[in-house]
Short mmCIF file of C-alpha atoms and ligand atoms in Angstrom, two decimals:
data_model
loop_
_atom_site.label_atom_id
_atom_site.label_comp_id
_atom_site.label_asym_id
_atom_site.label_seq_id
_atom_site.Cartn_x
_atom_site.Cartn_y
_atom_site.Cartn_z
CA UNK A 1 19.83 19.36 27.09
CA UNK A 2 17.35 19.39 30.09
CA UNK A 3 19.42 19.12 32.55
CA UNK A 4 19.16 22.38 34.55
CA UNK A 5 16.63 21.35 37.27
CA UNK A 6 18.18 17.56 37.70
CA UNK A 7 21.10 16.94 39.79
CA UNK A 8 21.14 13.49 39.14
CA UNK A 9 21.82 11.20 36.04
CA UNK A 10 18.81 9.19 35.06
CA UNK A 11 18.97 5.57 36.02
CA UNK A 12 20.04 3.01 33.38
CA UNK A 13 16.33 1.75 33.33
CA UNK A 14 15.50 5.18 32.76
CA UNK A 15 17.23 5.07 29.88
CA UNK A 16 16.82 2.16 28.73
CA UNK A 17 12.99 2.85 28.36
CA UNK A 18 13.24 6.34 27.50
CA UNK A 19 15.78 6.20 24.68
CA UNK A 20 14.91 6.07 21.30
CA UNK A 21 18.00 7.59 18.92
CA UNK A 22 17.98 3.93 18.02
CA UNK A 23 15.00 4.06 15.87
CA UNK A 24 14.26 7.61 15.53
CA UNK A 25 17.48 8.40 13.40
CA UNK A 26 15.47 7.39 10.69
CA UNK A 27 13.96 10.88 10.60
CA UNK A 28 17.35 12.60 10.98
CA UNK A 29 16.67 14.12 7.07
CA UNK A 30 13.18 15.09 8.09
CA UNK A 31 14.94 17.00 11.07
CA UNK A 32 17.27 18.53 9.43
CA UNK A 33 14.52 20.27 6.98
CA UNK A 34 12.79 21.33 9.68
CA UNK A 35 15.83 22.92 11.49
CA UNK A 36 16.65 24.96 8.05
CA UNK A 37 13.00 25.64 7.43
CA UNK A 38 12.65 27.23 11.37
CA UNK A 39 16.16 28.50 11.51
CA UNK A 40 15.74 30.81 7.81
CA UNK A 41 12.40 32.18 9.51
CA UNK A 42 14.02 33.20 12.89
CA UNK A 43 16.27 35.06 11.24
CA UNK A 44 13.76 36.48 8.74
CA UNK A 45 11.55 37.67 11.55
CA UNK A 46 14.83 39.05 13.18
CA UNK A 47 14.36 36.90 16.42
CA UNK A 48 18.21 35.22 15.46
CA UNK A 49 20.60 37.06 13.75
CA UNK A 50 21.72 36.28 10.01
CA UNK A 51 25.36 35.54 11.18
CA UNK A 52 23.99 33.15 13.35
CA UNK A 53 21.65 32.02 11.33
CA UNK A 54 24.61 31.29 8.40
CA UNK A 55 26.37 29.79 10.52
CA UNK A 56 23.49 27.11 12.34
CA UNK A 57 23.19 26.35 7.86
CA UNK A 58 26.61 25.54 7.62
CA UNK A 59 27.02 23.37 10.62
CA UNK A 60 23.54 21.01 9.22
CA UNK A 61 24.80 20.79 6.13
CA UNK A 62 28.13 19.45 7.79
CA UNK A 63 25.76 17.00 10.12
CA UNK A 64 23.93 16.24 6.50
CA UNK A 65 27.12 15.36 5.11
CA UNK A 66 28.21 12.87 8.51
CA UNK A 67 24.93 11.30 8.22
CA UNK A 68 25.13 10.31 4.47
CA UNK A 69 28.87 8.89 5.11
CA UNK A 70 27.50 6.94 8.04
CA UNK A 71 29.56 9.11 10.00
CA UNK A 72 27.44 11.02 12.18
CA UNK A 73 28.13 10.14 16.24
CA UNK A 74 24.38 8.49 17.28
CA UNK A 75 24.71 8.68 20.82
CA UNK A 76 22.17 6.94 23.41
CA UNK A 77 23.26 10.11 25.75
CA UNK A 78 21.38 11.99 23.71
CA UNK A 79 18.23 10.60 24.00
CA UNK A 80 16.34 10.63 20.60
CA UNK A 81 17.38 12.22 16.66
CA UNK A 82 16.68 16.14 17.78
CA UNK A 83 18.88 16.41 20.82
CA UNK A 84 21.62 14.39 19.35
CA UNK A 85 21.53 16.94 15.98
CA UNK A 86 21.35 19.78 18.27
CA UNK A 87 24.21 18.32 20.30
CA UNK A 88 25.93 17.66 17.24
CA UNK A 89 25.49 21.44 16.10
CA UNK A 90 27.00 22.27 19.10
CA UNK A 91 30.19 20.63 19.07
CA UNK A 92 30.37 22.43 15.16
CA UNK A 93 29.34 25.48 15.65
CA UNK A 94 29.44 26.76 19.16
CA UNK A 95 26.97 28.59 21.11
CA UNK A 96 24.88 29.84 18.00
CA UNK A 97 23.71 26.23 17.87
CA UNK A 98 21.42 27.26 21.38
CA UNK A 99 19.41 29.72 19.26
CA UNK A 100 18.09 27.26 16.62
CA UNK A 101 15.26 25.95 19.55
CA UNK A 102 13.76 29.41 19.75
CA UNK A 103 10.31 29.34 19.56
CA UNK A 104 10.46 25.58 18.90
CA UNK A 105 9.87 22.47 21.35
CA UNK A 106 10.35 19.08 20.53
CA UNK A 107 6.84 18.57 20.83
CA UNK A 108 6.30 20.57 17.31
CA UNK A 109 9.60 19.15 16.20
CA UNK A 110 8.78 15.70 16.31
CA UNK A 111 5.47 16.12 15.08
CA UNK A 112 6.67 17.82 12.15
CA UNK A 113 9.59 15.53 11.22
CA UNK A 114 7.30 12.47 11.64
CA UNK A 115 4.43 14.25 9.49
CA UNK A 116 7.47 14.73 6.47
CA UNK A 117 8.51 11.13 6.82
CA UNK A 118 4.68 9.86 6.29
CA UNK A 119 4.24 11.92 4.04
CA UNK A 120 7.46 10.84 2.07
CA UNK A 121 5.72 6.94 2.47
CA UNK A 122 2.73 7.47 1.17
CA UNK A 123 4.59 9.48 -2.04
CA UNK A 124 6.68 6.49 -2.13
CA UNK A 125 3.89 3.95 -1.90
CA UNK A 126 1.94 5.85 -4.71
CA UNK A 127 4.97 5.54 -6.93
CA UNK A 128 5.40 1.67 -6.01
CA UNK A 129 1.61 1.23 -6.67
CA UNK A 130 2.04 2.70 -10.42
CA UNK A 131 4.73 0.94 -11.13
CA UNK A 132 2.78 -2.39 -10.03
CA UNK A 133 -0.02 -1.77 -11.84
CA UNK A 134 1.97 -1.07 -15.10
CA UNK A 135 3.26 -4.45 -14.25
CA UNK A 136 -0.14 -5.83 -14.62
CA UNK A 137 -1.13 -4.22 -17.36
CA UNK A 138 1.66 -5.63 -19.28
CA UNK A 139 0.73 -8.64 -18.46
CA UNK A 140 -3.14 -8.20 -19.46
CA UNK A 141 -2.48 -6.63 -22.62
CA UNK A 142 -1.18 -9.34 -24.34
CA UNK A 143 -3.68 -11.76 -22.62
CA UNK A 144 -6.94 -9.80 -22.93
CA UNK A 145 -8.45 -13.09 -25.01
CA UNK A 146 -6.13 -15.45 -22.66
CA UNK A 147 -9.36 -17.69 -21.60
CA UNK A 148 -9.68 -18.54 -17.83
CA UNK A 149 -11.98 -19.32 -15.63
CA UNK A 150 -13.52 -17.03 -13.41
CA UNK A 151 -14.44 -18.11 -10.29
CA UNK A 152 -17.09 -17.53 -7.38
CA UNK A 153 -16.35 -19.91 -4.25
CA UNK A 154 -13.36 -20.72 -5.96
CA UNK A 155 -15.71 -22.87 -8.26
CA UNK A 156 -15.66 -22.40 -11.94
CA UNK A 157 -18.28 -20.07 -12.67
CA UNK A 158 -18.26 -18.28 -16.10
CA UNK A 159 -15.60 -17.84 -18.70
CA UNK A 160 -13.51 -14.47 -18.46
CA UNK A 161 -10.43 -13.65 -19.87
CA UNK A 162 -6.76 -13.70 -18.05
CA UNK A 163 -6.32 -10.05 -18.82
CA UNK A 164 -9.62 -9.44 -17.45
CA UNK A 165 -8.57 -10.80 -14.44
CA UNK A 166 -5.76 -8.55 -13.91
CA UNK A 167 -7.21 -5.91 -14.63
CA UNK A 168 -9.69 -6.47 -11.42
CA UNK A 169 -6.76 -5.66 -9.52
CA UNK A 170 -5.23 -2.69 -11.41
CA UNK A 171 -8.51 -1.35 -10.11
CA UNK A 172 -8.32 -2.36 -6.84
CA UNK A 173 -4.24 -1.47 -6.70
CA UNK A 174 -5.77 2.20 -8.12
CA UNK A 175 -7.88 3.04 -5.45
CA UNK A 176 -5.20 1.85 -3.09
CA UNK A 177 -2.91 4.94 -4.20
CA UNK A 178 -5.83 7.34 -4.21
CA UNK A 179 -6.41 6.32 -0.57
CA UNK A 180 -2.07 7.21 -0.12
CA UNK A 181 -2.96 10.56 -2.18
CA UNK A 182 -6.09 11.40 -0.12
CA UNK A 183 -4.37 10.80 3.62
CA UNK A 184 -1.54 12.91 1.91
CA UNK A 185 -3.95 15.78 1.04
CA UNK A 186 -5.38 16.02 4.80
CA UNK A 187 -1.76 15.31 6.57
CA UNK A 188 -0.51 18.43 4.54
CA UNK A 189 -0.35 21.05 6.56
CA UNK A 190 2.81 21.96 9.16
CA UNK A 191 2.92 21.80 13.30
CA UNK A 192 5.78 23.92 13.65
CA UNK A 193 5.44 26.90 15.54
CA UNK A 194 3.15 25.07 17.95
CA UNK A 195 6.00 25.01 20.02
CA UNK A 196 5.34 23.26 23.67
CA UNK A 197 1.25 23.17 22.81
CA UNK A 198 0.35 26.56 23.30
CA UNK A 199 2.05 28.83 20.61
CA UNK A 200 4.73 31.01 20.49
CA UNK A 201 5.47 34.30 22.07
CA UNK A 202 8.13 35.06 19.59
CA UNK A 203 6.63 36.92 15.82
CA UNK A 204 6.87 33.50 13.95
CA UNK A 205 5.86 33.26 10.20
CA UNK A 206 4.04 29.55 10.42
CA UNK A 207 3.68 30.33 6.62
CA UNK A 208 6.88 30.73 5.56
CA UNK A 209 7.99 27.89 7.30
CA UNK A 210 5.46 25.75 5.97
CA UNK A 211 5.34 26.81 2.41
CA UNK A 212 9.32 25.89 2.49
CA UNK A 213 7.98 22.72 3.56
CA UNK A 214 6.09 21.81 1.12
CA UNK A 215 2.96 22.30 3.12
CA UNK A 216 -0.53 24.18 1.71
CA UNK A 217 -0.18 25.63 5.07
CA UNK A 218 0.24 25.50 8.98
CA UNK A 219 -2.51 23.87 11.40
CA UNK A 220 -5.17 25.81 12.73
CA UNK A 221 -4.68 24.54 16.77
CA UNK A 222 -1.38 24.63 18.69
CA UNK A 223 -2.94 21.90 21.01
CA UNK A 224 -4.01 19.48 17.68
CA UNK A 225 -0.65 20.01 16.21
CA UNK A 226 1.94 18.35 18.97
CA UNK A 227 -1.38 15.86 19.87
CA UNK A 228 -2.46 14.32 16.72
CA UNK A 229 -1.10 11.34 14.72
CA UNK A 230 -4.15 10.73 13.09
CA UNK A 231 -2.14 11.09 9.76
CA UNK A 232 0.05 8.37 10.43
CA UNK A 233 -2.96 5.82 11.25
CA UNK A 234 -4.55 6.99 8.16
CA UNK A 235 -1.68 6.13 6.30
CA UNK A 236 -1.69 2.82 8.13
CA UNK A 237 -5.30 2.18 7.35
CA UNK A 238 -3.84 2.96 3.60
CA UNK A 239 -1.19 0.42 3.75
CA UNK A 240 -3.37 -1.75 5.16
CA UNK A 241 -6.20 -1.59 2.86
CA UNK A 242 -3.21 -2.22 -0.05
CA UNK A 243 -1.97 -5.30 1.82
CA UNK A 244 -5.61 -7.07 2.05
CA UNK A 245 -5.22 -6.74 -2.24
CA UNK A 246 -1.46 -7.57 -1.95
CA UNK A 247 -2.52 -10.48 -0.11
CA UNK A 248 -5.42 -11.87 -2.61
CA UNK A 249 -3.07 -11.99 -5.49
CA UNK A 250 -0.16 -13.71 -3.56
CA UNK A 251 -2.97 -16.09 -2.76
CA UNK A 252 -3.91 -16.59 -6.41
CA UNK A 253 -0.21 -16.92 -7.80
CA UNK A 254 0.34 -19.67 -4.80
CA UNK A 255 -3.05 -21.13 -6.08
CA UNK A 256 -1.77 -20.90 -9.64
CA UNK A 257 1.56 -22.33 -9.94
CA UNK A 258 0.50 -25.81 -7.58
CA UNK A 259 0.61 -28.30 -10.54
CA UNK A 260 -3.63 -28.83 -9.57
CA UNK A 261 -3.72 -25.41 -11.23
CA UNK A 262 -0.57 -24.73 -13.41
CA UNK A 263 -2.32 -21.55 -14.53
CA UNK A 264 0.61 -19.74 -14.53
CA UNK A 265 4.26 -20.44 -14.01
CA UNK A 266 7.05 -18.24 -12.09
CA UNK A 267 11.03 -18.58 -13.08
CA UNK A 268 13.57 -19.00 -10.75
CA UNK A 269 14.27 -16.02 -9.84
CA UNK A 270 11.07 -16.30 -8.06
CA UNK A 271 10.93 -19.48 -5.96
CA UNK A 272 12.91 -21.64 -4.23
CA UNK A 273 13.79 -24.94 -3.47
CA UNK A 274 13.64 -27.61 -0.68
CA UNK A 275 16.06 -28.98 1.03
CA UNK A 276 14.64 -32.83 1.02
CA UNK A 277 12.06 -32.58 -1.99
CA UNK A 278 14.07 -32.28 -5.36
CA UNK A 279 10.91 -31.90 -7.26
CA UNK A 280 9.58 -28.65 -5.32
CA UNK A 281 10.10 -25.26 -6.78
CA UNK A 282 8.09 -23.14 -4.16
CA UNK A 283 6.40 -20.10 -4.45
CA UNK A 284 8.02 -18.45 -1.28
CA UNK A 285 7.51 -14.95 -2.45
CA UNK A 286 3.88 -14.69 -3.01
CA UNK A 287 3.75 -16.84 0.25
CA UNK A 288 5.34 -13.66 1.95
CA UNK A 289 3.52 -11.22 0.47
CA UNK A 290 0.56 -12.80 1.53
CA UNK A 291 1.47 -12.84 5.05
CA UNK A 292 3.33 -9.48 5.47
CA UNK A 293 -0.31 -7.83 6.33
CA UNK A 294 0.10 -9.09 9.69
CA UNK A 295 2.96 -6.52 10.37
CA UNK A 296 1.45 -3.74 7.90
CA UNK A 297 -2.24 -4.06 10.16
CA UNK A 298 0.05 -5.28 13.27
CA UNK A 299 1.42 -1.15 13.23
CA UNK A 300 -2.07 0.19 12.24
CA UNK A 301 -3.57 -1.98 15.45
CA UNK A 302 -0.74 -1.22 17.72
CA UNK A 303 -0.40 2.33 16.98
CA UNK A 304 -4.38 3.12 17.33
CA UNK A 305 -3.50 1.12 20.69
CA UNK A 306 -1.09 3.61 21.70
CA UNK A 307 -2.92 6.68 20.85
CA UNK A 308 -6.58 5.77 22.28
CA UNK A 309 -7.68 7.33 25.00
CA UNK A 310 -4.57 9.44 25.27
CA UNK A 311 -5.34 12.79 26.96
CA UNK A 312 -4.39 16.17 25.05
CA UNK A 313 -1.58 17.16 24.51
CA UNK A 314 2.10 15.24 23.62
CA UNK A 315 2.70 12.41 25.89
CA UNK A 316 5.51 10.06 26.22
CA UNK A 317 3.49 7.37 24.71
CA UNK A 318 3.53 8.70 21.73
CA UNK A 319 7.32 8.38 21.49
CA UNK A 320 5.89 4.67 20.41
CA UNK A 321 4.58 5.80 17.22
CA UNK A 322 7.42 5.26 14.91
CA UNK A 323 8.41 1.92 15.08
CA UNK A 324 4.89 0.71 14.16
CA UNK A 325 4.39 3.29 11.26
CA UNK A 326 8.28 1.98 10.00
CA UNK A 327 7.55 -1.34 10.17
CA UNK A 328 4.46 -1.09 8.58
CA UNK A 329 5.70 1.01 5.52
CA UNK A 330 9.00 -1.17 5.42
CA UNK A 331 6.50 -4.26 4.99
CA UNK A 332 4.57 -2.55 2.70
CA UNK A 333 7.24 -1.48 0.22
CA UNK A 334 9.04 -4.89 0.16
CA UNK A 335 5.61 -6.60 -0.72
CA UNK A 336 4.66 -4.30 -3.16
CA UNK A 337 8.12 -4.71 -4.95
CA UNK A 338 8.35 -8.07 -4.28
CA UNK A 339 4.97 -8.41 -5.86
CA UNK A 340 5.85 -5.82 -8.63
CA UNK A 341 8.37 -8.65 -9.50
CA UNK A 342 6.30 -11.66 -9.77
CA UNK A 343 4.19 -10.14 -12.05
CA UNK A 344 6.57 -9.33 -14.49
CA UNK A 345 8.13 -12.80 -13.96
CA UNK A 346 4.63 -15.05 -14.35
CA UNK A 347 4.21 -16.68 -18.06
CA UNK A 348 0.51 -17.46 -18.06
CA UNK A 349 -0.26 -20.93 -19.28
CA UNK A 350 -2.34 -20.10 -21.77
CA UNK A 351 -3.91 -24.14 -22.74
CA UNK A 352 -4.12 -24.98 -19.21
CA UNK A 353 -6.26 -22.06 -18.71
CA UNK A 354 -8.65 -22.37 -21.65
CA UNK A 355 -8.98 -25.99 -21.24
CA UNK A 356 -10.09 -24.90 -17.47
CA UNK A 357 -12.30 -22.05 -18.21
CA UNK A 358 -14.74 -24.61 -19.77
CA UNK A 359 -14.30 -27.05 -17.24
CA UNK A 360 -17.41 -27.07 -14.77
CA UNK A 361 -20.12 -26.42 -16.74
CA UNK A 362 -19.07 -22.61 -16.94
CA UNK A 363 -21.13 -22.36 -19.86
CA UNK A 364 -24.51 -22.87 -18.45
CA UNK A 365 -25.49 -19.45 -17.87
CA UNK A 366 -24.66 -19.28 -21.27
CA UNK A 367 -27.21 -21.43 -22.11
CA UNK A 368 -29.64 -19.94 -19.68
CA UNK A 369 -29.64 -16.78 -21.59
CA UNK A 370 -29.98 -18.33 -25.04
CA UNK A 371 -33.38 -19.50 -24.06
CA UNK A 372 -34.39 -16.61 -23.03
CA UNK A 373 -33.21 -14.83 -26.03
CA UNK A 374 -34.37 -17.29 -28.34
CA UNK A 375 -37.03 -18.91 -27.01
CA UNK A 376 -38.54 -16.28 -24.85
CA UNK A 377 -38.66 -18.60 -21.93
CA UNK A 378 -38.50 -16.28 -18.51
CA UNK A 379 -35.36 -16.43 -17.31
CA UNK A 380 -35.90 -18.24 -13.79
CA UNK A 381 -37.91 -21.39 -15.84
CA UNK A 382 -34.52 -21.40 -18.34
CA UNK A 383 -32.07 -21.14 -15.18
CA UNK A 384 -34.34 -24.82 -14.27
CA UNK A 385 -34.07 -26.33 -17.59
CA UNK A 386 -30.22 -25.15 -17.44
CA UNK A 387 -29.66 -27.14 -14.40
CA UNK A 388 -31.34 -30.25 -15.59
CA UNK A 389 -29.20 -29.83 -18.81
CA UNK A 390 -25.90 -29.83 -16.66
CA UNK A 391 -27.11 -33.05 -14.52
CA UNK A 392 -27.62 -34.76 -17.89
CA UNK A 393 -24.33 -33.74 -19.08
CA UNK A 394 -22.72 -35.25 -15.50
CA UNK A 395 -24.57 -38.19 -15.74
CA UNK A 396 -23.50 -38.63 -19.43
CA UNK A 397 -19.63 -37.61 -18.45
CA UNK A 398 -19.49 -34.96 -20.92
CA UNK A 399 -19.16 -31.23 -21.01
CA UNK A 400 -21.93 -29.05 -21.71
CA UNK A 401 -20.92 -27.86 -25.92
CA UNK A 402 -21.00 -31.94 -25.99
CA UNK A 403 -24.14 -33.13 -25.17
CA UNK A 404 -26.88 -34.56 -27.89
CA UNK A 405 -28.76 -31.88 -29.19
CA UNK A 406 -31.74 -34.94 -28.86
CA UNK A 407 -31.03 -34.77 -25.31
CA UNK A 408 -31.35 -31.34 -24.79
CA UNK A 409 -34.59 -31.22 -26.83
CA UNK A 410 -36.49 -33.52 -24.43
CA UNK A 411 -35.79 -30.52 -21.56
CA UNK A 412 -37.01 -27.98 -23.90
CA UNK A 413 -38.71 -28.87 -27.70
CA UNK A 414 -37.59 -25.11 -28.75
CA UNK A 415 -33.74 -25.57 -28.16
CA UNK A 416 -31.94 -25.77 -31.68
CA UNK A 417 -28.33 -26.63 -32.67
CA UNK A 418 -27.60 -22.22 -32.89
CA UNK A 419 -27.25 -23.02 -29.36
CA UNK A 420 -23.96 -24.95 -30.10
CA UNK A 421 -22.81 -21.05 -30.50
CA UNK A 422 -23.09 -19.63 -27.37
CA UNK A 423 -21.86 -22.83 -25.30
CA UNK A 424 -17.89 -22.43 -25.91
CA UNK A 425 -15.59 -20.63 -22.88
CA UNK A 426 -15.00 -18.31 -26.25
CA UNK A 427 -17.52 -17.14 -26.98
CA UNK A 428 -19.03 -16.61 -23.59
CA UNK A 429 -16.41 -13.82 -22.95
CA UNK A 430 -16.98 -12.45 -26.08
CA UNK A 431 -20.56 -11.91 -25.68
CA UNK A 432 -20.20 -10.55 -22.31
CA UNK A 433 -20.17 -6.97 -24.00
CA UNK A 434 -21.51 -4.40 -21.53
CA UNK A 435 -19.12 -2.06 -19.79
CA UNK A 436 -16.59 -3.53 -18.08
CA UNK A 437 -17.58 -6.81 -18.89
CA UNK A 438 -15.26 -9.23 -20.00
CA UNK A 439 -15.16 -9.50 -23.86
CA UNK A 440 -11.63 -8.68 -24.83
CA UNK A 441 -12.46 -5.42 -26.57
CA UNK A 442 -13.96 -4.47 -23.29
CA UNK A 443 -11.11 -5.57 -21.50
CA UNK A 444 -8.83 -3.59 -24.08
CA UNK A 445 -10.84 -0.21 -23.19
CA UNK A 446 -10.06 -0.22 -20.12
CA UNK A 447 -6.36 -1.28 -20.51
CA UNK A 448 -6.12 1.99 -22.73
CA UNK A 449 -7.69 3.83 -20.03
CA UNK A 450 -5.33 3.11 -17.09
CA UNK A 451 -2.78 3.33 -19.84
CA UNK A 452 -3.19 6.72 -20.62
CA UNK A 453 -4.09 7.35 -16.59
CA UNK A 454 -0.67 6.18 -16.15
CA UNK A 455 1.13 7.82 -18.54
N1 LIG B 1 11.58 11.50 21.20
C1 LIG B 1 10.33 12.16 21.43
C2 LIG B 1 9.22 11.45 20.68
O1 LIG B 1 9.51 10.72 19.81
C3 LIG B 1 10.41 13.58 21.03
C4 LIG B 1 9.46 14.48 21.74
C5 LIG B 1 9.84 14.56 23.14
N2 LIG B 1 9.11 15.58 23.81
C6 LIG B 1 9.13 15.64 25.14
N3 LIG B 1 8.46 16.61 25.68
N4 LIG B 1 9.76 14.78 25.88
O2 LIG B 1 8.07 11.61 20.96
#
C-alpha cells in the first residue's frame, strides 16, 4: 500500500512492532462507515465517478458480509484494519477500489473510526448504567422501610432505610452516565477530511460526510483532528469515575453476605464454591467487580501515558491507543453487567438488618435532638448529656430504648418517658423528614423520580 519508495520488505521485527490488524479489527464496522460516508461524498462532489462509486458500495457491503461470517481474510501483511479493507476491496472490485483514499489519509481515517467506536461505548455504557440503576430501584422500592444501619467509619451511626441506601447509588450510577453523555456531546464532531493534517485540496463536503455520520458537525482544525484523543481519555476518565462506584458496592455486597453481616444474601447463580471448604459459598463476583478498576484506570493511566508530551500531529505512538481504551470499556461493561446481576439476585435480610440498625447506640442523636426540642437544652450541652447516656447504657449492657428512665433523669431532671418515642431505629428514619432524608416517604419521592427519569 506504501510501497512505492521501499525496495525492501520490512524486517520481521518491523513487523512485529508495527502491526496491529490484530487488535484494530475491532473497528472494521467503524471503517467501513467511514469508507461509505467518504466514498458517497466523492462522488457527490464529482471527484469519483458514480460507477465507481456503486461499485466501491457493493464491494463493502461484500467485505461487511465476510466480516459478520467470520470470513473476512485478516492478514498481518496488511498492517492494520484500513489497509487490509482496502486490500480486500481490491481483490473485489478492481482498480476502482484505489479511488476510495482520495482526499483521505489514514491519519483522518483512524481518527474517525476510533472516535465512532468511543462513541458507540459510551452509548453502550449509558444503556448498561440505566439498566443497573433500574436494578436498584427494584430493589429499593420494596425496601424503602427495610431498616439498616447507616454507617460512617463503617461504625453504626444512625438508622436509615435499605432502600435509602440504594438509592445513594442510583445517584451516584446517574451522574456516571451523564459524565458518558457529556464526553459524547464534546467527542461529536467528525475528523474526516483532515486528510494527512493539513486539509484537502480536493472540493470535499466535511458536512455531508459528517451529518451521515451522525456527527453535529466536522472539527474546526485539520491539525487537532488526526492529533487529538482527548475523547477517548475522557471517556476513560468516565469509565473510571463509574468503576470507583462499581467498586464501593462490590465492597458492600462482599461486606454483606460474610455471615458477621448477613445483611443480604446472593443465590447461586452468584457465588461459588471452594475446593477444600464445603461450607464456603463465596462472593467471587462482587470480588471482581471490585477489582476490575485496575484495568478500567490501568487504560485511562496508560493511554494519558502515551499521549503526553506527544508533539502535533499523528504519531506512531498513538497506534497504542486502542488496546487501552478496549480493555478498559471491555472491563467496564462486564462489571457493570455483572453487577447489574447481583442486584437483581440479592434478597435483603430484612431482621438481620433491623436488629443491626439499632445496634450501637444509633439512636443517640436521636436523643440529642429530643432535648433540644423538648427541653430547649442547646444542642452541644444535649450532644454531652447524650454521650454520658450511652456510657451508662454500656456500662449497664443494654441498648439505648432500654435504659431506666430513673437513670436517664439523674443526667438531665427534664428528660420524660415521650423520649421512649424517638429512641427506636423506626422511628429515627421516619423522622428524618427533610429532602432527601431518609424517612421512607422521602425515600419513595425520589424512587418515583428516577422512575419516571427512567422511563
Ligand atoms: N494503524 C494506525 C493507527 O492505529 C493507523 C494510522 C496510521 N497512519 C500512519 N501515518 N502510519 O494509528
Amino acid at each position: 500500500m506504501w510501497g512505492g519508495r521501499f525496495s525492501e520488505k520490512p524486517s520481521d521485527l518491523m513487523q512485529a512492532i508495527n502491526v496491529s490488524i490484530g487488535f484494530d479489527r475491532r473497528l472494521a464496522m467503524q471503517d467501513l462507515a467511514g469508507s461509505r460516508a467518504h466514498a458517497a461524498m466523492l462522488a457527490k462532489v464529482g471527484v469519483i465517478s458514480t460507477k465507481d462509486e456503486a461499485a466501491i458500495q457493493k464491494g463493502l457491503s461484500k467485505i461487511e458480509a465476510e466480516i459478520r461470517k467470520g470470513a473476512f481474510p485478516y492478514r498481518d501483511e496488511f498492517e492494520d484494519i484500513h489497509l487490509n479493507i482496502e486490500a480486500r476491496l481490491k481483490e473485489l472490485i478492481g482498480p476502482a477500489a484505489g479511488r476510495l483514499h482520495t482526499a483521505r489519509s489514514r491519519n483522518d481515517q483512524v481518527a474517525l473510526d476510533f472516535r465512532l467506536w468511543v462513541r458507540e461505548a459510551c452509548d453502550r455504557s449509558i444503556g448498561q448504567i440505566e439498566a443497573l440503576q433500574r436494578a436498584l430501584l427494584a430493589k429499593a422500592e420494596p425496601n424503602a422501610d427495610t431498616l439498616m444501619p447507616g454507617f460512617t467509619h463503617l461504625q453504626p451511626a444512625q438508622p436509615v432505610t435499605f432502600g435509602h441506601h440504594l438509592m445513594a447509588y442510583v445517584e451516584m450510577f446517574g451522574r456516571d452516565a451523564s459524565r458518558f453523555a457529556d464526553a459524547r456531546t464534546r467527542m461529536n464532531e467528525s475528523p474526516l477530511g483532515a486528510a494527512a493534517l493539513a486539509g484537502s485540496p480536493f472540493p470535499i463536503d466535511r458536512q455531508m460526510t459528517a451529518k451521515a455520520l451522525g456527527f453535529d458537525g466536522p472539527t474546526h482544525n485539520s491539525l487537532d483532528s488526526v492529533a487529538a484523543r482527548d475523547f477517548a481519555l475522557e471517556a476513560l476518565s468516565a469509565a473510571t469515575i463509574c468503576s470507583v462506584h462499581l467498586s464501593r458496592l462490590a465492597e458492600e455486597i462482599v461486606l454483606w453476605v460474610t455471615p458477621q453481616f448477613s445483611f443480604i444474601t446472593l443465590s447461586d447463580a452468584f457465588t461459588t464454591g471452594s475446593s477444600i471448604m464445603p461450607q464456603k459459598k463465596n462472593p467471587d463476583a462482587a470480588e471482581l467487580v471490585r477489582a476490575k478498576i485496575g484495568r478500567v484506570m490501568g487504560a485511562l493511566t496508560g493511554l494519558t501515558l502515551v499521549m503526553k508530551g506527544l508533539p502535533m500531529t499523528y504519531s506512531k505512538d498513538m497506534q497504542e491507543d486502542k488496546e487501552q481504551v478496549f480493555a478498559g470499556f471491555d472491563a467496564l461493561e462486564l462489571s457493570l453487567a455483572a453487577m447489574t446481576g447481583m442486584v437483581a439476585d440479592l434478597t435483603p435480610n430484612a431482621a438481620r438488618m433491623e436488629a443491626a440498625a439499632g445496634s450501637g447506640y444509633s439512636t443517640a442523636t436521636d436523643l440529642a435532638d429530643w432535648l433540644v426540642r423538648e427541653t430547649g437544652l442547646p444542642f452541644r450541652e444535649a450532644h454531652h448529656v447524650t454521650g454520658a447516656a450511652v456510657k451508662r447504657a454500656e456500662k449497664l449492657g443494654v441498648g439505648l430504648a432500654d435504659l431506666p428512665l430513673a437513670d436517664l433523669q439523674k443526667l438531665n431532671a427534664n428528660i420524660t418517658k415521650s423520649v421512649y418515642g424517638v429512641l427506636t431505629p423506626k422511628a429515627s428514619a421516619a423522622s428524618r423528614k427533610s429532602y432527601g432524608g431518609t424517612a421512607p416517604a422521602q425515600v419513595r419521592k425520589q424512587i418515583k423520580r428516577w422512575k419516571e427519569k427512567l422511563a
